[in-house]
Coordinates of C-alpha atoms in Angstrom, one line a residue:
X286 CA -35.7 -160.5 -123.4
X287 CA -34.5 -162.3 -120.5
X288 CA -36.3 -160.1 -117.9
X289 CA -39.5 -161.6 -119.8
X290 CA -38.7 -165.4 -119.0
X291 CA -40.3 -165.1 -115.1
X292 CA -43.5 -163.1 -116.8
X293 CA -43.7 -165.9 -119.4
X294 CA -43.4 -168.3 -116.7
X295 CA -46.4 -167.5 -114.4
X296 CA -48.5 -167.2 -117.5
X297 CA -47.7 -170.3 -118.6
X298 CA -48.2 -172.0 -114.9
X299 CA -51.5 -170.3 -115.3
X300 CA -52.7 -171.3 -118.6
X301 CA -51.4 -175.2 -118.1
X302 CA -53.4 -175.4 -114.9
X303 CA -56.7 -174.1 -116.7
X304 CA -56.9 -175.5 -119.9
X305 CA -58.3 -179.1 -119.8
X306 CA -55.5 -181.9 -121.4
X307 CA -57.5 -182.7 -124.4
X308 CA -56.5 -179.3 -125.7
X309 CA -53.0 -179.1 -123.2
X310 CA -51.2 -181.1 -125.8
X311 CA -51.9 -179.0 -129.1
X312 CA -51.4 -175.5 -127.6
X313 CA -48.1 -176.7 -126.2
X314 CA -46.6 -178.2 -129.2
X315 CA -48.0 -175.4 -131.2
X316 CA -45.6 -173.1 -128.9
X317 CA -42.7 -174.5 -129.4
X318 CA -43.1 -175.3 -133.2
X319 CA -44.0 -171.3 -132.9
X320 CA -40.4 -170.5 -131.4
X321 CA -38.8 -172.7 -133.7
X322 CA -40.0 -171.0 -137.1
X323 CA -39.4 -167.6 -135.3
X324 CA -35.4 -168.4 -135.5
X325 CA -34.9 -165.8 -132.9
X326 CA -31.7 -166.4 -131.4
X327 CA -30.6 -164.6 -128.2
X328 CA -27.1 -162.8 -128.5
X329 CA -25.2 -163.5 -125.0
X330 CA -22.4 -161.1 -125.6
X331 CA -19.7 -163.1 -127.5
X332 CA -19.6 -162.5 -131.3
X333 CA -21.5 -165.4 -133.6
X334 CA -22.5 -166.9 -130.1
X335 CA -26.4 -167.2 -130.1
X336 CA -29.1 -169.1 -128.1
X337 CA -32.0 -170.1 -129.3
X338 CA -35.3 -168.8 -128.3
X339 CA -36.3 -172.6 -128.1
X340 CA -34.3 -173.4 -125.4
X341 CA -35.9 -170.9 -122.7
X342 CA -40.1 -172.3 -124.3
X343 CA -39.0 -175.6 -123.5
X344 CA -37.6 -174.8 -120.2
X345 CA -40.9 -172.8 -119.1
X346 CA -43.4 -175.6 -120.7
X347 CA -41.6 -178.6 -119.1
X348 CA -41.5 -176.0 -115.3
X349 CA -45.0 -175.3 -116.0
X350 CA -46.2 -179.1 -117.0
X351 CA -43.7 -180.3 -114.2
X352 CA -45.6 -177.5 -111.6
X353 CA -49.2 -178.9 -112.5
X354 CA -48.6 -182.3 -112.4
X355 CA -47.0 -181.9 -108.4
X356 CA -50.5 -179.3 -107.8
X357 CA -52.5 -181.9 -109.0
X358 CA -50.9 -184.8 -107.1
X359 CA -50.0 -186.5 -110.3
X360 CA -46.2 -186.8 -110.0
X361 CA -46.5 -190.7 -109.1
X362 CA -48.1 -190.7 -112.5
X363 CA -44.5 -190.6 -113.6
X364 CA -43.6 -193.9 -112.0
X365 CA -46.8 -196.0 -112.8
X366 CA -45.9 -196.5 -116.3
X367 CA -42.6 -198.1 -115.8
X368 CA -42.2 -198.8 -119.9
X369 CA -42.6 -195.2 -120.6
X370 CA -40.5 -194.5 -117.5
X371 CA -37.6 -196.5 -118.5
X372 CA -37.7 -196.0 -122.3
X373 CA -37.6 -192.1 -121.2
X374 CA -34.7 -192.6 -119.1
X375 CA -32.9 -194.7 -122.5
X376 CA -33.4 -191.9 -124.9
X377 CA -32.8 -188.7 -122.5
X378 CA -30.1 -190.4 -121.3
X379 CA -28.6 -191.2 -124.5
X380 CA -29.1 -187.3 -125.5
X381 CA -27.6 -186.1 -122.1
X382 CA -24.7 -188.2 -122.7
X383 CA -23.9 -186.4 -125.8
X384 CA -24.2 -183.1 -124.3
X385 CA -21.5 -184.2 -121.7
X386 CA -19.1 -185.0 -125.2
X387 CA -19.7 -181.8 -126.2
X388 CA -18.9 -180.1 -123.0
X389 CA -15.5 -182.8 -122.9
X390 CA -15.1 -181.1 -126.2
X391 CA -15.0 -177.8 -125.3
X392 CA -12.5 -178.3 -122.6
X393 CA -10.0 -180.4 -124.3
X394 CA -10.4 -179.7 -128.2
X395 CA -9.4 -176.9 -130.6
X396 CA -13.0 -175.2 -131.1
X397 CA -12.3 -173.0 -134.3
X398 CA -16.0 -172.1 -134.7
X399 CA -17.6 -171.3 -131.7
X400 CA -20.6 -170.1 -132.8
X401 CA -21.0 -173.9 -134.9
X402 CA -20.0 -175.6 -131.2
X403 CA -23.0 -173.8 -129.4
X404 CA -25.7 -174.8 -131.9
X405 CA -25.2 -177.5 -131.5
X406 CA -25.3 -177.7 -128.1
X407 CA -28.9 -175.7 -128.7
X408 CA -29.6 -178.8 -130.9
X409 CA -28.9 -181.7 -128.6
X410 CA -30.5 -179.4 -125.2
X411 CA -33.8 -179.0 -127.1
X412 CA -34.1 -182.4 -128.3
X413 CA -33.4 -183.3 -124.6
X414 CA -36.2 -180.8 -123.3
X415 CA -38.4 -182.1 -126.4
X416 CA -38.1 -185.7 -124.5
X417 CA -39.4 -184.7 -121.5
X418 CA -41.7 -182.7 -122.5
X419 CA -43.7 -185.5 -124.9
X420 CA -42.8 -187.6 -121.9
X421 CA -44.7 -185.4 -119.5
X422 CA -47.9 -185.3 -121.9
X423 CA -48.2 -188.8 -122.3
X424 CA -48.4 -188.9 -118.7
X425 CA -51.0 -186.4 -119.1
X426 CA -52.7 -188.5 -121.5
X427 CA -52.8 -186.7 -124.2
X428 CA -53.7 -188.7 -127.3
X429 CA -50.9 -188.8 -130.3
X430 CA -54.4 -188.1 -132.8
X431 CA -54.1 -184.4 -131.0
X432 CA -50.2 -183.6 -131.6
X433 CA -50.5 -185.3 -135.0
X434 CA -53.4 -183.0 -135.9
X435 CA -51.1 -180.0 -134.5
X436 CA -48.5 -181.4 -137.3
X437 CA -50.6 -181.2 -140.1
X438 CA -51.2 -177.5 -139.5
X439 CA -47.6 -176.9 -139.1
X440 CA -47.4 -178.5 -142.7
X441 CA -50.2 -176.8 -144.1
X442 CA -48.7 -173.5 -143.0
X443 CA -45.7 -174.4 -144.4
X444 CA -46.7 -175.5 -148.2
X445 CA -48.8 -172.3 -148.1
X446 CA -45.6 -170.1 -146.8
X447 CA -43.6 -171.9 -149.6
X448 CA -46.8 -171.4 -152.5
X449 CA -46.2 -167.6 -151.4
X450 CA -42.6 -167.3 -151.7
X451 CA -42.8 -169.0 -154.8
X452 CA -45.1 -166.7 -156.4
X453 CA -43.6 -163.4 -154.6
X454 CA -39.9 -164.7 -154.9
X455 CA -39.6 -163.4 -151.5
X456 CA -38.3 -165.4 -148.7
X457 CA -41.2 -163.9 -145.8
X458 CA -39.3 -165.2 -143.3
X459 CA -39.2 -163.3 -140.1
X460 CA -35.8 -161.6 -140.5
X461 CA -35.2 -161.9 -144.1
X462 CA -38.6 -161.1 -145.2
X463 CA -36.9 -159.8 -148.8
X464 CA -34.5 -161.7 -149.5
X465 CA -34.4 -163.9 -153.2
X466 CA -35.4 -167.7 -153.5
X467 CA -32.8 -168.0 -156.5
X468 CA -30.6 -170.3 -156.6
X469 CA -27.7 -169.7 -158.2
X470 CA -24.9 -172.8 -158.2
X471 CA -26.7 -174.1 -161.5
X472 CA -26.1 -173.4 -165.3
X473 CA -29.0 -170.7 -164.8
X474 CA -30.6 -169.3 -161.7
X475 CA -33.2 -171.3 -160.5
X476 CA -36.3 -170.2 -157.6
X477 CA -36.6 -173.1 -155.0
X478 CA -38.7 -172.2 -152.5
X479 CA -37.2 -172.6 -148.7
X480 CA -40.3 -172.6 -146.6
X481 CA -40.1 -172.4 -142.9
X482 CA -36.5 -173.6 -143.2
X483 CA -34.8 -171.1 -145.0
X484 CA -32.9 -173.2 -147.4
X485 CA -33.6 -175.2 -150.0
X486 CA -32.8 -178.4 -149.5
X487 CA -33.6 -178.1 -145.9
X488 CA -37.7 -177.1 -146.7
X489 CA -37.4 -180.7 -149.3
X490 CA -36.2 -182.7 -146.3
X491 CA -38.9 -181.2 -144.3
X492 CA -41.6 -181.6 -146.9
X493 CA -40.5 -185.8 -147.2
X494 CA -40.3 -185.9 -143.1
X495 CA -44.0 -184.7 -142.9
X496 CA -45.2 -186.8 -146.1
X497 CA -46.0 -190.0 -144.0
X498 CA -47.6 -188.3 -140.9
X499 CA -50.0 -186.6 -143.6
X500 CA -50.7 -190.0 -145.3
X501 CA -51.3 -191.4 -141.8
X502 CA -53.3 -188.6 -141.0
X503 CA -55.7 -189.2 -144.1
X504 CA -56.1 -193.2 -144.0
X505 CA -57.3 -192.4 -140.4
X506 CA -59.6 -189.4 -140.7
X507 CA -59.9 -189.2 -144.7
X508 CA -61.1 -185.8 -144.5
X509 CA -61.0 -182.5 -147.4
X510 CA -58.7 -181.3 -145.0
X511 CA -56.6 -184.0 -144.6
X512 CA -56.2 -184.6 -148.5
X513 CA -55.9 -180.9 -149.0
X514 CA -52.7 -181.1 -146.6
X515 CA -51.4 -183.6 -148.8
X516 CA -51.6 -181.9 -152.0
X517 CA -50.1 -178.7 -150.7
X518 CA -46.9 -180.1 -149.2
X519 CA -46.5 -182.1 -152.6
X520 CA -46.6 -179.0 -154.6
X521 CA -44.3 -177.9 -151.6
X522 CA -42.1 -180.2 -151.9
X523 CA -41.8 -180.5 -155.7
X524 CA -41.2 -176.3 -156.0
X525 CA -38.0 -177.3 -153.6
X526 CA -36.6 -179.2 -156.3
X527 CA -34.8 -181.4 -154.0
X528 CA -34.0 -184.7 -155.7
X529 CA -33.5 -186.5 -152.3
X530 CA -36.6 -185.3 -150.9
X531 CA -38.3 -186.8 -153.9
X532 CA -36.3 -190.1 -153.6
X533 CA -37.3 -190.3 -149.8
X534 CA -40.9 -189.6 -150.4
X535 CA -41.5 -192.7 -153.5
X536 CA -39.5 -194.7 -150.6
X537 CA -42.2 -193.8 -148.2
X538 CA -45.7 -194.3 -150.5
X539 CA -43.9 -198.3 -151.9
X540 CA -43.6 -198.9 -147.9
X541 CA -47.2 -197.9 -147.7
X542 CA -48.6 -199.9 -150.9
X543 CA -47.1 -202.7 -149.8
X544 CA -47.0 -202.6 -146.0
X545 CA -50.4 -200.8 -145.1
X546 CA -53.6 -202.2 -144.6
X547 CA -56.2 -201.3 -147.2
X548 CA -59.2 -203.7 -145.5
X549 CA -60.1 -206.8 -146.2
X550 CA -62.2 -206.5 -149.3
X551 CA -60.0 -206.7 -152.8
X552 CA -56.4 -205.7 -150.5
X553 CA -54.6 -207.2 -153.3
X554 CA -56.0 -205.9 -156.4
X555 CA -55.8 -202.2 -154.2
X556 CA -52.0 -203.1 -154.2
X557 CA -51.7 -204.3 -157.2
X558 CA -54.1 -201.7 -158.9
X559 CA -51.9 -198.7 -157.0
X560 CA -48.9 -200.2 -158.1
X561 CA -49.7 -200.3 -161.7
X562 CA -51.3 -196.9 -161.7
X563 CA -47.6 -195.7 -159.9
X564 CA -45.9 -197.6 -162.6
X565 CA -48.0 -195.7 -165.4
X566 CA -47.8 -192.4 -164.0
X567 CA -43.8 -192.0 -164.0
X568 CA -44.0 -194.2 -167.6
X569 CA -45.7 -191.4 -168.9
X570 CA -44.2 -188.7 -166.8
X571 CA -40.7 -189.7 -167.8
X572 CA -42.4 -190.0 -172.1
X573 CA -43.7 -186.7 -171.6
X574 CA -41.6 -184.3 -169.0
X575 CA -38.0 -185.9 -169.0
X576 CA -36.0 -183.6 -170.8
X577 CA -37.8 -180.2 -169.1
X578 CA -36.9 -182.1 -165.5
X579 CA -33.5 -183.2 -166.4
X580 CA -33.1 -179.4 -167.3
X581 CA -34.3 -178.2 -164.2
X582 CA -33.0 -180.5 -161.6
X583 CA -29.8 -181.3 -162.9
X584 CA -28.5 -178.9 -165.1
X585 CA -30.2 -175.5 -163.9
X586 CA -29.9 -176.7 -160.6
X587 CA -26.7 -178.0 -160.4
X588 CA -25.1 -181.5 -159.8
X589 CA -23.4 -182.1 -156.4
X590 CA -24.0 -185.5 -156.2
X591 CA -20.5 -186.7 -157.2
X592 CA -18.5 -184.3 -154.7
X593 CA -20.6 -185.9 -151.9
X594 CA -18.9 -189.5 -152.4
X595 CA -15.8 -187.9 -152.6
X596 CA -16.7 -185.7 -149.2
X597 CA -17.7 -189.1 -147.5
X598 CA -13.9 -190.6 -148.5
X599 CA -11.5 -188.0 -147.2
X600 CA -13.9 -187.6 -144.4
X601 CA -13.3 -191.3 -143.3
X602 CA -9.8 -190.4 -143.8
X603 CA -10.2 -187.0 -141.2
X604 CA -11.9 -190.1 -139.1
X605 CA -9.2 -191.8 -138.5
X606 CA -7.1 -188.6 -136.8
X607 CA -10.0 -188.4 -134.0
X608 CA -11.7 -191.6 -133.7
X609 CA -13.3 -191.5 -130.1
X610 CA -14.1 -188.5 -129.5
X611 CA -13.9 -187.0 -132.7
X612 CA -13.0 -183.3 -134.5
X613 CA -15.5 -181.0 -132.1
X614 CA -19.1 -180.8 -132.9
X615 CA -19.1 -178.2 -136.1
X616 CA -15.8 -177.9 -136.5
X617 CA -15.0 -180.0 -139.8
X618 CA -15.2 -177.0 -142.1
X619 CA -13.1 -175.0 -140.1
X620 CA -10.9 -178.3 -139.3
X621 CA -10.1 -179.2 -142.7
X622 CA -9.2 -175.3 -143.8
X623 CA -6.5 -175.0 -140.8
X624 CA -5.1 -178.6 -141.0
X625 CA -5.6 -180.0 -144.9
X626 CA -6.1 -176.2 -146.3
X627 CA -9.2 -177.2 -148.3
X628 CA -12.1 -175.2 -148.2
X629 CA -14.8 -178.0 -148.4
X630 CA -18.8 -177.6 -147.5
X631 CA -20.3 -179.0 -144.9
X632 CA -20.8 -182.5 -144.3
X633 CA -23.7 -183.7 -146.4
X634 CA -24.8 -186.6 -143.8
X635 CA -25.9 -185.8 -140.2
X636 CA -25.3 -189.4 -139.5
X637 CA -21.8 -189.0 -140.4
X638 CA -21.3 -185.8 -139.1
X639 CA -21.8 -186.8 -135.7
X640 CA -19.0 -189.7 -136.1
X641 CA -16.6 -187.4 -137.4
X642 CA -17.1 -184.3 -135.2
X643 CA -18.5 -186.4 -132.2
X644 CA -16.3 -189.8 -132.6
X645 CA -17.4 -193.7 -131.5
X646 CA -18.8 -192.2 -128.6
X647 CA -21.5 -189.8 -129.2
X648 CA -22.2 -191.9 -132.9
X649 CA -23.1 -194.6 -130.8
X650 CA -25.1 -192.6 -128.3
X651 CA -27.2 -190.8 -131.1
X652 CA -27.5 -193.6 -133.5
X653 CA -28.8 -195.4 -130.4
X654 CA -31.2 -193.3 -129.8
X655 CA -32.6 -193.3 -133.0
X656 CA -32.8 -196.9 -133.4
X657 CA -34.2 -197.2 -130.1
X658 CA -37.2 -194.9 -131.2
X659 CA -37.3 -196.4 -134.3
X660 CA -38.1 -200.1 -132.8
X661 CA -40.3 -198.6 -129.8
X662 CA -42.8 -197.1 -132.3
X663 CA -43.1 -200.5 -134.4
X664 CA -44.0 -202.1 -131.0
X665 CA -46.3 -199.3 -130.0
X666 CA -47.8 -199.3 -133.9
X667 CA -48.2 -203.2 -134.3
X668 CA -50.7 -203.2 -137.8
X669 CA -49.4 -200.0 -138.5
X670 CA -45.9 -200.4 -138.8
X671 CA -45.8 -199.1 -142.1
X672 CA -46.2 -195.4 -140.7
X673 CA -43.1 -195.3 -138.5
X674 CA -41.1 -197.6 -141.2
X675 CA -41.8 -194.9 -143.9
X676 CA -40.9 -192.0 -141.4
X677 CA -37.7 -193.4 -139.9
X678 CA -36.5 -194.8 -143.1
X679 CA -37.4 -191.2 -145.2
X680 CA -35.8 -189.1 -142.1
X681 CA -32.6 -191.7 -142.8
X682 CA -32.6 -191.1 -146.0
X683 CA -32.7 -187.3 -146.6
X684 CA -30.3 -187.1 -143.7
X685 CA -27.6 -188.9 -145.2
X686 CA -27.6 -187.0 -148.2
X687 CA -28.3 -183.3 -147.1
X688 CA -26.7 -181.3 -143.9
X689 CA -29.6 -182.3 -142.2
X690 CA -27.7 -181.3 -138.9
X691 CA -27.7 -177.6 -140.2
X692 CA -31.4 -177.8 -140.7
X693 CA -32.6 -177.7 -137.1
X694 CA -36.2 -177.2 -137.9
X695 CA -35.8 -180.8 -139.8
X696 CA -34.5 -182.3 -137.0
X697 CA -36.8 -180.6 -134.1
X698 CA -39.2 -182.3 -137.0
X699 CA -38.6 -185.3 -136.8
X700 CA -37.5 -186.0 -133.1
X701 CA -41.1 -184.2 -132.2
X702 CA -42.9 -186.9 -134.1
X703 CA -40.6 -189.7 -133.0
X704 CA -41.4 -188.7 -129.5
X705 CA -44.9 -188.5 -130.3
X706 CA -45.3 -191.8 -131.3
X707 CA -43.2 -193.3 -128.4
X708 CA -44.7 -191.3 -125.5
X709 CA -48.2 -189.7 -126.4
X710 CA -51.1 -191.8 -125.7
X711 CA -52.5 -193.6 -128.5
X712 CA -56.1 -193.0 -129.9
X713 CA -58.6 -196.0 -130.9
X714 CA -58.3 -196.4 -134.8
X715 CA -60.8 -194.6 -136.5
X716 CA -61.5 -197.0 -139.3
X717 CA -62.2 -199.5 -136.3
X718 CA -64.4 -197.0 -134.8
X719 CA -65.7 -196.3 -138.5
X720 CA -66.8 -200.4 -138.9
X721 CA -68.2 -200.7 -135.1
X722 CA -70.2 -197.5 -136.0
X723 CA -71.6 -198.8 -139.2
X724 CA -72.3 -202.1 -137.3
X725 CA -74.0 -200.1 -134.7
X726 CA -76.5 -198.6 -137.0
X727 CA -80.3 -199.0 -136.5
X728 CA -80.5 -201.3 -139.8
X729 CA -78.1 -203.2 -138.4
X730 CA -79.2 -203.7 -134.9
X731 CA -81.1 -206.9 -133.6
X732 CA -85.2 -206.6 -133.5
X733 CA -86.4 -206.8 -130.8
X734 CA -89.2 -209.6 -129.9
X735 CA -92.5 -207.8 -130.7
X736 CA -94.4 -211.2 -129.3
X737 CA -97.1 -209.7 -126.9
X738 CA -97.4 -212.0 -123.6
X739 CA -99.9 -211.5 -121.1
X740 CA -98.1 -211.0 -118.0
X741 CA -100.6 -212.8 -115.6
X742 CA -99.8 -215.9 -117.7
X743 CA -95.9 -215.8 -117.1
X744 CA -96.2 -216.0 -113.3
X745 CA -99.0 -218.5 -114.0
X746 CA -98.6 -221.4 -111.4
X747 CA -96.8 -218.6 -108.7

């Protein structure tokens, strides 16, 4: 496989430099979202020890975009925008710093897990390479409109890859193509479908992550397709039966009735009126469907909520042993079996999962560079703030009660939009251009003065 990366290489040099940028954007994100629901990992000769194929796409796109921009004399392009030039330099820096813990790590902590330790240095590498690479196509000017539009067909492949495992009962994933959606840590078995993911509660984190990209996607184009997206990752994300998923996703849609702007005309009664009809639909879905949900999401399912508090105490406690640089990057399973002799699950908060394996350091340094994101695309979406509110606060919230940092699809997710947002170029509003059309319109136009003047008599006197 290896032998491949130069072949891949020149045909990737090769395609960049011909294709025009208004279509550069999609085809590239769709590659690496394409080697990221492959899961093909790379063995490198040590046992558990993988790399991911995502590593060596984002390695040849950023070459190949890096190539084209120095053919095409555009590399000063990368210090013309000094905003996007130094909020680049914030965020990869920020993710290259944590790389370097990890490495520290590696020479100076007990790694029990090695296989753990290398994800995620795949994790924190791609989302470095994913930084650059959004950097690089914003230089390129490639509209946010054209990666969002590449989202929505990841999602719509998605729902449809989760309709079909629900129905077959069949994972169809690339190398568990047979494998059983049951779920079996409730009362009864239950089928949760696991989409691109491959878990459960990873594919209902994903399905909430995409929710307000799709709702943004619809108030800007409102399209068949666009609504059709919508429904299908809400039937996706219902048939995960993740309760936190659901909880991030009514976050999202009350930061969207009461934040977004619904025109001028009647804005309050639209609030107001969606609100009500909200209201009314869980009244009467909670009259008519509570016991049959309680059923299925807590008992069938299982309830795990009370042994995450408990997790989050004695992991405050582990804290405390390795406070600045912290247990090893996936090593807190293993950690606590060798030194506490409990055989606990994994973390179920990324955001505390990187202070306890990570420490002060490399918390600071990724909760930085999420908050840094987070403000930059509320500057960037001034009159839209809603959209990056709902997806920064929905990303917090499923990742603080799942093991978001073992669902790298979620995260690749997420960060890819995030970037997106702060880097891509962004497109003229389409309701704006909706209203200037509509004032443009014949009907609307000014008449012109029909008066007929003999022109002898207007130079009369010359």
């Amino acid at each position: 496989m290896l032998f491949l990366i130069p072949v891949l290489q020149a045909g990737m040099l090769v395609t960049v430099n011909f294709l025009p940028n208004k279509r550069l954007g999609g085809i590239l994100l769709g590659l690496v979202l394409l080697a990221m629901v492959s899961n093909i990992q790379l063995d490198i000769g040590y046992e558990n020890v993988h790399v991911d194929i995502t590593v060596f796409v984002l390695l040849i796109v950023n070459l190949s975009l890096l190539v084209h921009l120095m053919l095409k004399n555009k590399l000063q392009a990368l210090e013309t925008d000094r905003i996007s030039g130094s909020r680049f330099r914030l965020a990869a820096g920020s993710l290259a710093f944590m790389l370097l813990m990890l490495l520290f790590q590696g020479y100076t902590l007990d790694i029990y897990e090695a296989g753990l330790f290398v994800y995620h240095m795949n994790l924190f590498l791609n989302l470095l390479q994913m930084a650059l690479l959004f950097y690089l196509l914003g230089t390129l000017q490639v509209n946010t409109s054209t990666l969002l539009l590449c989202m929505v067909c990841y999602s719509v492949a998605n729902s449809v890859l989760g309709l079909l495992q629900y129905a077959t009962n069949k994972s169809l994933l690339l190398f568990s193509a047979q494998d059983s959606i049951n779920y079996y840590e409730g009362v009864k078995v239950a089928k949760r479908v696991v989409g691109f993911v491959g878990a459960s509660n990873g594919a209902g984190n994903l399905g909430a992550i995409l929710f307000p990209v799709l709702l943004y996607y619809f108030m800007q184009r409102k399209s068949l397709f666009a609504f059709t997206a919508m429904l299908l990752n809400a039937a996706f994300l219902f048939l995960t039966f993740t309760r936190i998923g659901y909880l991030s996703v009514c976050v999202q849609f009350l930061i969207f009735l009461f934040f977004a702007p619904l025109g001028n005309r009647y804005r309050l009664m639209k609030k107001i009126g969606m609100i009500i009809a909200a209201g009314l639909a869980a009244v009467i879905a909670y009259q008519l469907f509570f016991d049959q949900l309680y059923q299925i999401l807590f008992l069938d399912r299982g309830d795990t909520e009370s042994h995450r508090f408990v997790q989050f105490t004695g992991a405050f406690s582990v804290l405390r042993e390795h406070l600045w640089f912290g247990l090893g990057a996936g090593q807190y399973i293993p950690y606590m079996q060798f030194h506490h002799g409990i055989d606990d699950i994994a973390l179920h908060s990324q955001f505390l999962n990187a202070l306890v394996e990570q420490g002060i350091f490399g918390f600071v340094m990724f909760f930085f560079a999420f908050g840094a994101l987070f403000v930059w695309s509320l500057k960037k979406y001034k009159g839209e703030g809603w959209f990056p509110l709902a997806l920064f606060l929905g990303y917090f919230i499923v990742a603080n009660f799942n093991p978001n940092q073992y669902y790298s699809l979620c995260t690749y997710t997420f960060f890819a939009i995030a970037f997106a947002l702060v880097f891509a170029r962004k497109g003229p509003d389409m309701r704006q251009l909706a209203k200037q059309n509509v004032q443009m319109e014949p009907s609307n136009c000014p008449k012109p003065n029909r008066q007929v003047v003999n022109i002898m008599q207007m130079y009369k006197g010359i």
